[in-house]
Amino acid sequence: MPNSPISQMLEAWEKHLVEHHPQVSYEIDVCRDDVFKLEALAELYGLPLEDIIANLISSSLKEVEQKMPYKKGSRVIRIEEGDPVYEDVGQTPRYLEIKRRLEQQSQKLAG
């Protein structure tokens, strides 16, 4: 998929560009084989290991969000160009609800 978040990230790395977003420190354990892959990517693209890891997580999450499957429900939620659009009864609506709640909680703590 040429326009996937992962593809876009790799193209940016080719130009030695990395996305910088507000970051939070988060300690995780990484599989030993993945450590070698991460370090190889950092060396290959001449970018800091931390940027490689942060970009991979961000791009992977964007791609997961894009690929969450739509599960057609029975309730029509709107009509678009004369065609019914059915509610999504899959995981996407619940995921978005949880994500929104967590973002709001974070804003309350910061504000």
mmCIF file of N, CA and C in Angstrom:
data_model
loop_
_atom_site.group_PDB
_atom_site.id
_atom_site.type_symbol
_atom_site.label_atom_id
_atom_site.label_comp_id
_atom_site.label_asym_id
_atom_site.label_seq_id
_atom_site.Cartn_x
_atom_site.Cartn_y
_atom_site.Cartn_z
ATOM 1 N N MET A 1 0.851 -1.175 0.000
ATOM 2 C CA MET A 1 0.000 0.000 0.000
ATOM 3 C C MET A 1 0.900 1.242 0.000
ATOM 4 N N PRO A 2 0.998 1.948 -1.137
ATOM 5 C CA PRO A 2 1.967 3.032 -1.265
ATOM 6 C C PRO A 2 1.708 4.235 -0.363
ATOM 7 N N ASN A 3 0.487 4.511 0.016
ATOM 8 C CA ASN A 3 0.207 5.680 0.845
ATOM 9 C C ASN A 3 -0.084 5.330 2.293
ATOM 10 N N SER A 4 0.300 4.163 2.717
ATOM 11 C CA SER A 4 0.069 3.778 4.103
ATOM 12 C C SER A 4 0.963 4.618 5.010
ATOM 13 N N PRO A 5 0.579 4.776 6.271
ATOM 14 C CA PRO A 5 1.437 5.526 7.198
ATOM 15 C C PRO A 5 2.860 4.983 7.272
ATOM 16 N N ILE A 6 3.018 3.676 7.193
ATOM 17 C CA ILE A 6 4.362 3.089 7.242
ATOM 18 C C ILE A 6 5.154 3.499 6.001
ATOM 19 N N SER A 7 4.523 3.445 4.826
ATOM 20 C CA SER A 7 5.202 3.860 3.595
ATOM 21 C C SER A 7 5.593 5.329 3.649
ATOM 22 N N GLN A 8 4.697 6.161 4.142
ATOM 23 C CA GLN A 8 4.987 7.595 4.267
ATOM 24 C C GLN A 8 6.154 7.828 5.223
ATOM 25 N N MET A 9 6.193 7.079 6.315
ATOM 26 C CA MET A 9 7.276 7.206 7.281
ATOM 27 C C MET A 9 8.613 6.841 6.635
ATOM 28 N N LEU A 10 8.638 5.738 5.883
ATOM 29 C CA LEU A 10 9.877 5.308 5.235
ATOM 30 C C LEU A 10 10.357 6.342 4.217
ATOM 31 N N GLU A 11 9.419 6.940 3.490
ATOM 32 C CA GLU A 11 9.794 7.996 2.542
ATOM 33 C C GLU A 11 10.397 9.192 3.276
ATOM 34 N N ALA A 12 9.822 9.554 4.407
ATOM 35 C CA ALA A 12 10.353 10.670 5.202
ATOM 36 C C ALA A 12 11.747 10.334 5.723
ATOM 37 N N TRP A 13 11.951 9.106 6.156
ATOM 38 C CA TRP A 13 13.265 8.695 6.656
ATOM 39 C C TRP A 13 14.315 8.797 5.553
ATOM 40 N N GLU A 14 13.931 8.463 4.317
ATOM 41 C CA GLU A 14 14.863 8.567 3.190
ATOM 42 C C GLU A 14 15.388 9.999 3.066
ATOM 43 N N LYS A 15 14.541 10.963 3.438
ATOM 44 C CA LYS A 15 14.912 12.381 3.365
ATOM 45 C C LYS A 15 15.466 12.878 4.700
ATOM 46 N N HIS A 16 15.684 11.950 5.615
ATOM 47 C CA HIS A 16 16.174 12.249 6.970
ATOM 48 C C HIS A 16 15.227 13.183 7.719
ATOM 49 N N LEU A 17 13.932 12.992 7.497
ATOM 50 C CA LEU A 17 12.913 13.762 8.193
ATOM 51 C C LEU A 17 12.204 12.852 9.181
ATOM 52 N N VAL A 18 11.917 13.375 10.338
ATOM 53 C CA VAL A 18 11.138 12.620 11.316
ATOM 54 C C VAL A 18 10.048 13.524 11.858
ATOM 55 N N GLU A 19 8.908 12.920 12.156
ATOM 56 C CA GLU A 19 7.821 13.668 12.776
ATOM 57 C C GLU A 19 8.121 13.809 14.256
ATOM 58 N N HIS A 20 7.963 15.011 14.747
ATOM 59 C CA HIS A 20 8.136 15.246 16.178
ATOM 60 C C HIS A 20 6.805 15.707 16.748
ATOM 61 N N HIS A 21 6.312 14.982 17.704
ATOM 62 C CA HIS A 21 5.071 15.301 18.398
ATOM 63 C C HIS A 21 5.401 15.412 19.879
ATOM 64 N N PRO A 22 4.514 16.040 20.641
ATOM 65 C CA PRO A 22 4.754 16.025 22.091
ATOM 66 C C PRO A 22 4.905 14.575 22.547
ATOM 67 N N GLN A 23 5.930 14.324 23.329
ATOM 68 C CA GLN A 23 6.214 12.941 23.707
ATOM 69 C C GLN A 23 6.101 12.730 25.211
ATOM 70 N N VAL A 24 5.818 11.506 25.549
ATOM 71 C CA VAL A 24 5.737 11.050 26.928
ATOM 72 C C VAL A 24 6.704 9.885 27.046
ATOM 73 N N SER A 25 7.477 9.849 28.097
ATOM 74 C CA SER A 25 8.397 8.740 28.308
ATOM 75 C C SER A 25 7.593 7.508 28.715
ATOM 76 N N TYR A 26 7.904 6.369 28.091
ATOM 77 C CA TYR A 26 7.153 5.140 28.323
ATOM 78 C C TYR A 26 8.132 3.989 28.237
ATOM 79 N N GLU A 27 8.350 3.299 29.324
ATOM 80 C CA GLU A 27 9.322 2.207 29.339
ATOM 81 C C GLU A 27 8.653 0.901 28.925
ATOM 82 N N ILE A 28 9.266 0.221 27.942
ATOM 83 C CA ILE A 28 8.739 -1.071 27.486
ATOM 84 C C ILE A 28 9.887 -2.055 27.297
ATOM 85 N N ASP A 29 9.562 -3.322 27.385
ATOM 86 C CA ASP A 29 10.520 -4.372 27.049
ATOM 87 C C ASP A 29 10.369 -4.668 25.561
ATOM 88 N N VAL A 30 11.494 -4.884 24.894
ATOM 89 C CA VAL A 30 11.493 -5.143 23.458
ATOM 90 C C VAL A 30 12.176 -6.484 23.206
ATOM 91 N N CYS A 31 11.588 -7.262 22.320
ATOM 92 C CA CYS A 31 12.165 -8.547 21.917
ATOM 93 C C CYS A 31 13.587 -8.323 21.404
ATOM 94 N N ARG A 32 14.490 -9.186 21.803
ATOM 95 C CA ARG A 32 15.906 -9.047 21.438
ATOM 96 C C ARG A 32 16.096 -8.928 19.920
ATOM 97 N N ASP A 33 15.396 -9.751 19.142
ATOM 98 C CA ASP A 33 15.511 -9.675 17.684
ATOM 99 C C ASP A 33 15.057 -8.311 17.164
ATOM 100 N N ASP A 34 14.033 -7.738 17.802
ATOM 101 C CA ASP A 34 13.542 -6.429 17.378
ATOM 102 C C ASP A 34 14.535 -5.323 17.700
ATOM 103 N N VAL A 35 15.312 -5.492 18.770
ATOM 104 C CA VAL A 35 16.339 -4.504 19.108
ATOM 105 C C VAL A 35 17.332 -4.388 17.955
ATOM 106 N N PHE A 36 17.752 -5.528 17.403
ATOM 107 C CA PHE A 36 18.693 -5.501 16.281
ATOM 108 C C PHE A 36 18.068 -4.811 15.071
ATOM 109 N N LYS A 37 16.796 -5.064 14.834
ATOM 110 C CA LYS A 37 16.102 -4.428 13.707
ATOM 111 C C LYS A 37 16.018 -2.916 13.913
ATOM 112 N N LEU A 38 15.671 -2.514 15.135
ATOM 113 C CA LEU A 38 15.570 -1.081 15.435
ATOM 114 C C LEU A 38 16.915 -0.386 15.268
ATOM 115 N N GLU A 39 17.959 -1.002 15.804
ATOM 116 C CA GLU A 39 19.292 -0.413 15.699
ATOM 117 C C GLU A 39 19.764 -0.376 14.247
ATOM 118 N N ALA A 40 19.422 -1.400 13.476
ATOM 119 C CA ALA A 40 19.791 -1.419 12.057
ATOM 120 C C ALA A 40 19.077 -0.296 11.301
ATOM 121 N N LEU A 41 17.800 -0.079 11.601
ATOM 122 C CA LEU A 41 17.066 1.015 10.955
ATOM 123 C C LEU A 41 17.664 2.370 11.315
ATOM 124 N N ALA A 42 18.012 2.547 12.583
ATOM 125 C CA ALA A 42 18.608 3.812 13.021
ATOM 126 C C ALA A 42 19.918 4.069 12.283
ATOM 127 N N GLU A 43 20.737 3.031 12.174
ATOM 128 C CA GLU A 43 22.016 3.183 11.476
ATOM 129 C C GLU A 43 21.801 3.411 9.978
ATOM 130 N N LEU A 44 20.909 2.645 9.391
ATOM 131 C CA LEU A 44 20.635 2.746 7.962
ATOM 132 C C LEU A 44 20.183 4.148 7.565
ATOM 133 N N TYR A 45 19.253 4.711 8.343
ATOM 134 C CA TYR A 45 18.691 6.017 8.005
ATOM 135 C C TYR A 45 19.409 7.179 8.686
ATOM 136 N N GLY A 46 20.386 6.881 9.534
ATOM 137 C CA GLY A 46 21.137 7.936 10.199
ATOM 138 C C GLY A 46 20.279 8.777 11.126
ATOM 139 N N LEU A 47 19.354 8.117 11.815
ATOM 140 C CA LEU A 47 18.438 8.811 12.723
ATOM 141 C C LEU A 47 18.600 8.255 14.131
ATOM 142 N N PRO A 48 18.293 9.061 15.146
ATOM 143 C CA PRO A 48 18.381 8.570 16.521
ATOM 144 C C PRO A 48 17.424 7.393 16.754
ATOM 145 N N LEU A 49 17.880 6.428 17.513
ATOM 146 C CA LEU A 49 17.078 5.245 17.820
ATOM 147 C C LEU A 49 15.721 5.627 18.410
ATOM 148 N N GLU A 50 15.710 6.621 19.289
ATOM 149 C CA GLU A 50 14.462 7.053 19.925
ATOM 150 C C GLU A 50 13.464 7.560 18.888
ATOM 151 N N ASP A 51 13.950 8.281 17.866
ATOM 152 C CA ASP A 51 13.055 8.770 16.816
ATOM 153 C C ASP A 51 12.509 7.616 15.986
ATOM 154 N N ILE A 52 13.352 6.635 15.707
ATOM 155 C CA ILE A 52 12.909 5.455 14.954
ATOM 156 C C ILE A 52 11.778 4.761 15.710
ATOM 157 N N ILE A 53 11.971 4.530 16.995
ATOM 158 C CA ILE A 53 10.961 3.833 17.802
ATOM 159 C C ILE A 53 9.673 4.641 17.867
ATOM 160 N N ALA A 54 9.784 5.939 18.153
ATOM 161 C CA ALA A 54 8.593 6.787 18.263
ATOM 162 C C ALA A 54 7.837 6.843 16.939
ATOM 163 N N ASN A 55 8.555 6.983 15.819
ATOM 164 C CA ASN A 55 7.909 7.027 14.509
ATOM 165 C C ASN A 55 7.244 5.705 14.160
ATOM 166 N N LEU A 56 7.901 4.599 14.482
ATOM 167 C CA LEU A 56 7.309 3.288 14.204
ATOM 168 C C LEU A 56 6.013 3.089 14.980
ATOM 169 N N ILE A 57 6.021 3.459 16.238
ATOM 170 C CA ILE A 57 4.805 3.313 17.045
ATOM 171 C C ILE A 57 3.699 4.194 16.480
ATOM 172 N N SER A 58 4.013 5.456 16.205
ATOM 173 C CA SER A 58 3.014 6.394 15.696
ATOM 174 C C SER A 58 2.439 5.938 14.356
ATOM 175 N N SER A 59 3.302 5.571 13.427
ATOM 176 C CA SER A 59 2.843 5.141 12.101
ATOM 177 C C SER A 59 2.066 3.834 12.172
ATOM 178 N N SER A 60 2.504 2.924 13.015
ATOM 179 C CA SER A 60 1.794 1.646 13.170
ATOM 180 C C SER A 60 0.400 1.866 13.740
ATOM 181 N N LEU A 61 0.287 2.755 14.713
ATOM 182 C CA LEU A 61 -1.025 3.037 15.293
ATOM 183 C C LEU A 61 -1.955 3.701 14.282
ATOM 184 N N LYS A 62 -1.425 4.606 13.461
ATOM 185 C CA LYS A 62 -2.244 5.219 12.404
ATOM 186 C C LYS A 62 -2.757 4.145 11.455
ATOM 187 N N GLU A 63 -1.880 3.216 11.099
ATOM 188 C CA GLU A 63 -2.277 2.158 10.172
ATOM 189 C C GLU A 63 -3.301 1.216 10.811
ATOM 190 N N VAL A 64 -3.136 0.907 12.079
ATOM 191 C CA VAL A 64 -4.127 0.078 12.785
ATOM 192 C C VAL A 64 -5.487 0.766 12.752
ATOM 193 N N GLU A 65 -5.504 2.075 13.037
ATOM 194 C CA GLU A 65 -6.772 2.809 13.016
ATOM 195 C C GLU A 65 -7.414 2.758 11.631
ATOM 196 N N GLN A 66 -6.608 2.895 10.587
ATOM 197 C CA GLN A 66 -7.139 2.862 9.223
ATOM 198 C C GLN A 66 -7.688 1.490 8.852
ATOM 199 N N LYS A 67 -7.107 0.448 9.408
ATOM 200 C CA LYS A 67 -7.459 -0.909 8.988
ATOM 201 C C LYS A 67 -8.444 -1.610 9.914
ATOM 202 N N MET A 68 -8.892 -0.921 10.958
ATOM 203 C CA MET A 68 -9.898 -1.547 11.813
ATOM 204 C C MET A 68 -11.126 -1.852 10.954
ATOM 205 N N PRO A 69 -11.600 -3.082 10.991
ATOM 206 C CA PRO A 69 -12.696 -3.447 10.092
ATOM 207 C C PRO A 69 -14.034 -2.825 10.492
ATOM 208 N N TYR A 70 -14.771 -2.421 9.473
ATOM 209 C CA TYR A 70 -16.137 -1.926 9.638
ATOM 210 C C TYR A 70 -17.057 -3.132 9.667
ATOM 211 N N LYS A 71 -17.913 -3.198 10.682
ATOM 212 C CA LYS A 71 -18.909 -4.272 10.757
ATOM 213 C C LYS A 71 -20.280 -3.620 10.673
ATOM 214 N N LYS A 72 -20.959 -3.921 9.607
ATOM 215 C CA LYS A 72 -22.262 -3.319 9.326
ATOM 216 C C LYS A 72 -23.318 -3.783 10.324
ATOM 217 N N GLY A 73 -23.927 -2.808 10.983
ATOM 218 C CA GLY A 73 -25.023 -3.107 11.890
ATOM 219 C C GLY A 73 -26.352 -3.059 11.155
ATOM 220 N N SER A 74 -27.438 -3.139 11.901
ATOM 221 C CA SER A 74 -28.763 -3.137 11.278
ATOM 222 C C SER A 74 -29.403 -1.752 11.263
ATOM 223 N N ARG A 75 -28.868 -0.810 12.058
ATOM 224 C CA ARG A 75 -29.477 0.520 12.183
ATOM 225 C C ARG A 75 -28.864 1.489 11.167
ATOM 226 N N VAL A 76 -29.740 2.173 10.424
ATOM 227 C CA VAL A 76 -29.300 3.204 9.483
ATOM 228 C C VAL A 76 -29.021 4.467 10.285
ATOM 229 N N ILE A 77 -27.808 5.028 10.125
ATOM 230 C CA ILE A 77 -27.457 6.230 10.892
ATOM 231 C C ILE A 77 -27.554 7.506 10.056
ATOM 232 N N ARG A 78 -27.532 7.367 8.722
ATOM 233 C CA ARG A 78 -27.723 8.516 7.836
ATOM 234 C C ARG A 78 -27.886 8.002 6.407
ATOM 235 N N ILE A 79 -28.272 8.930 5.551
ATOM 236 C CA ILE A 79 -28.404 8.635 4.128
ATOM 237 C C ILE A 79 -27.384 9.494 3.390
ATOM 238 N N GLU A 80 -26.567 8.864 2.566
ATOM 239 C CA GLU A 80 -25.578 9.581 1.757
ATOM 240 C C GLU A 80 -25.861 9.309 0.294
ATOM 241 N N GLU A 81 -26.144 10.376 -0.446
ATOM 242 C CA GLU A 81 -26.424 10.266 -1.875
ATOM 243 C C GLU A 81 -27.495 9.217 -2.154
ATOM 244 N N GLY A 82 -28.506 9.200 -1.306
ATOM 245 C CA GLY A 82 -29.624 8.290 -1.475
ATOM 246 C C GLY A 82 -29.410 6.885 -0.953
ATOM 247 N N ASP A 83 -28.216 6.588 -0.466
ATOM 248 C CA ASP A 83 -27.918 5.246 0.034
ATOM 249 C C ASP A 83 -27.829 5.249 1.557
ATOM 250 N N PRO A 84 -28.369 4.202 2.188
ATOM 251 C CA PRO A 84 -28.280 4.135 3.649
ATOM 252 C C PRO A 84 -26.856 3.826 4.115
ATOM 253 N N VAL A 85 -26.459 4.463 5.201
ATOM 254 C CA VAL A 85 -25.180 4.174 5.852
ATOM 255 C C VAL A 85 -25.529 3.544 7.195
ATOM 256 N N TYR A 86 -25.028 2.347 7.419
ATOM 257 C CA TYR A 86 -25.362 1.598 8.622
ATOM 258 C C TYR A 86 -24.328 1.831 9.718
ATOM 259 N N GLU A 87 -24.793 1.741 10.959
ATOM 260 C CA GLU A 87 -23.888 1.901 12.097
ATOM 261 C C GLU A 87 -22.787 0.848 12.047
ATOM 262 N N ASP A 88 -21.654 1.187 12.603
ATOM 263 C CA ASP A 88 -20.529 0.261 12.718
ATOM 264 C C ASP A 88 -20.656 -0.424 14.076
ATOM 265 N N VAL A 89 -20.829 -1.736 14.062
ATOM 266 C CA VAL A 89 -20.960 -2.483 15.314
ATOM 267 C C VAL A 89 -19.666 -3.231 15.650
ATOM 268 N N GLY A 90 -18.602 -2.898 14.934
ATOM 269 C CA GLY A 90 -17.297 -3.508 15.202
ATOM 270 C C GLY A 90 -16.592 -2.807 16.350
ATOM 271 N N GLN A 91 -15.297 -2.970 16.413
ATOM 272 C CA GLN A 91 -14.489 -2.417 17.504
ATOM 273 C C GLN A 91 -14.189 -0.923 17.345
ATOM 274 N N THR A 92 -14.277 -0.393 16.127
ATOM 275 C CA THR A 92 -13.882 0.993 15.878
ATOM 276 C C THR A 92 -14.622 2.003 16.744
ATOM 277 N N PRO A 93 -15.950 1.976 16.814
ATOM 278 C CA PRO A 93 -16.628 2.981 17.640
ATOM 279 C C PRO A 93 -16.215 2.920 19.114
ATOM 280 N N ARG A 94 -16.062 1.744 19.643
ATOM 281 C CA ARG A 94 -15.653 1.594 21.049
ATOM 282 C C ARG A 94 -14.222 2.101 21.240
ATOM 283 N N TYR A 95 -13.341 1.766 20.316
ATOM 284 C CA TYR A 95 -11.960 2.248 20.368
ATOM 285 C C TYR A 95 -11.939 3.777 20.369
ATOM 286 N N LEU A 96 -12.679 4.394 19.449
ATOM 287 C CA LEU A 96 -12.700 5.860 19.362
ATOM 288 C C LEU A 96 -13.266 6.483 20.635
ATOM 289 N N GLU A 97 -14.259 5.842 21.214
ATOM 290 C CA GLU A 97 -14.846 6.320 22.470
ATOM 291 C C GLU A 97 -13.811 6.269 23.603
ATOM 292 N N ILE A 98 -13.101 5.171 23.714
ATOM 293 C CA ILE A 98 -12.074 5.025 24.755
ATOM 294 C C ILE A 98 -10.959 6.041 24.534
ATOM 295 N N LYS A 99 -10.512 6.175 23.290
ATOM 296 C CA LYS A 99 -9.442 7.124 22.967
ATOM 297 C C LYS A 99 -9.861 8.551 23.327
ATOM 298 N N ARG A 100 -11.073 8.936 22.974
ATOM 299 C CA ARG A 100 -11.598 10.272 23.283
ATOM 300 C C ARG A 100 -11.639 10.495 24.796
ATOM 301 N N ARG A 101 -12.102 9.481 25.535
ATOM 302 C CA ARG A 101 -12.177 9.597 26.995
ATOM 303 C C ARG A 101 -10.790 9.798 27.594
ATOM 304 N N LEU A 102 -9.824 9.023 27.133
ATOM 305 C CA LEU A 102 -8.458 9.140 27.650
ATOM 306 C C LEU A 102 -7.845 10.497 27.313
ATOM 307 N N GLU A 103 -8.120 11.001 26.104
ATOM 308 C CA GLU A 103 -7.623 12.328 25.721
ATOM 309 C C GLU A 103 -8.229 13.409 26.613
ATOM 310 N N GLN A 104 -9.528 13.298 26.889
ATOM 311 C CA GLN A 104 -10.197 14.281 27.747
ATOM 312 C C GLN A 104 -9.652 14.226 29.168
ATOM 313 N N GLN A 105 -9.415 13.026 29.679
ATOM 314 C CA GLN A 105 -8.836 12.893 31.020
ATOM 315 C C GLN A 105 -7.453 13.524 31.074
ATOM 316 N N SER A 106 -6.675 13.329 30.038
ATOM 317 C CA SER A 106 -5.331 13.893 29.982
ATOM 318 C C SER A 106 -5.384 15.419 29.951
ATOM 319 N N GLN A 107 -6.327 15.967 29.203
ATOM 320 C CA GLN A 107 -6.471 17.420 29.130
ATOM 321 C C GLN A 107 -6.882 18.000 30.477
ATOM 322 N N LYS A 108 -7.756 17.300 31.191
ATOM 323 C CA LYS A 108 -8.184 17.774 32.515
ATOM 324 C C LYS A 108 -7.014 17.794 33.486
ATOM 325 N N LEU A 109 -6.168 16.760 33.421
ATOM 326 C CA LEU A 109 -5.008 16.696 34.307
ATOM 327 C C LEU A 109 -3.992 17.782 33.970
ATOM 328 N N ALA A 110 -3.851 18.078 32.684
ATOM 329 C CA ALA A 110 -2.879 19.087 32.253
ATOM 330 C C ALA A 110 -3.391 20.502 32.488
ATOM 331 N N GLY A 111 -4.723 20.659 32.455
ATOM 332 C CA GLY A 111 -5.305 22.005 32.545
ATOM 333 C C GLY A 111 -5.595 22.377 33.924
#
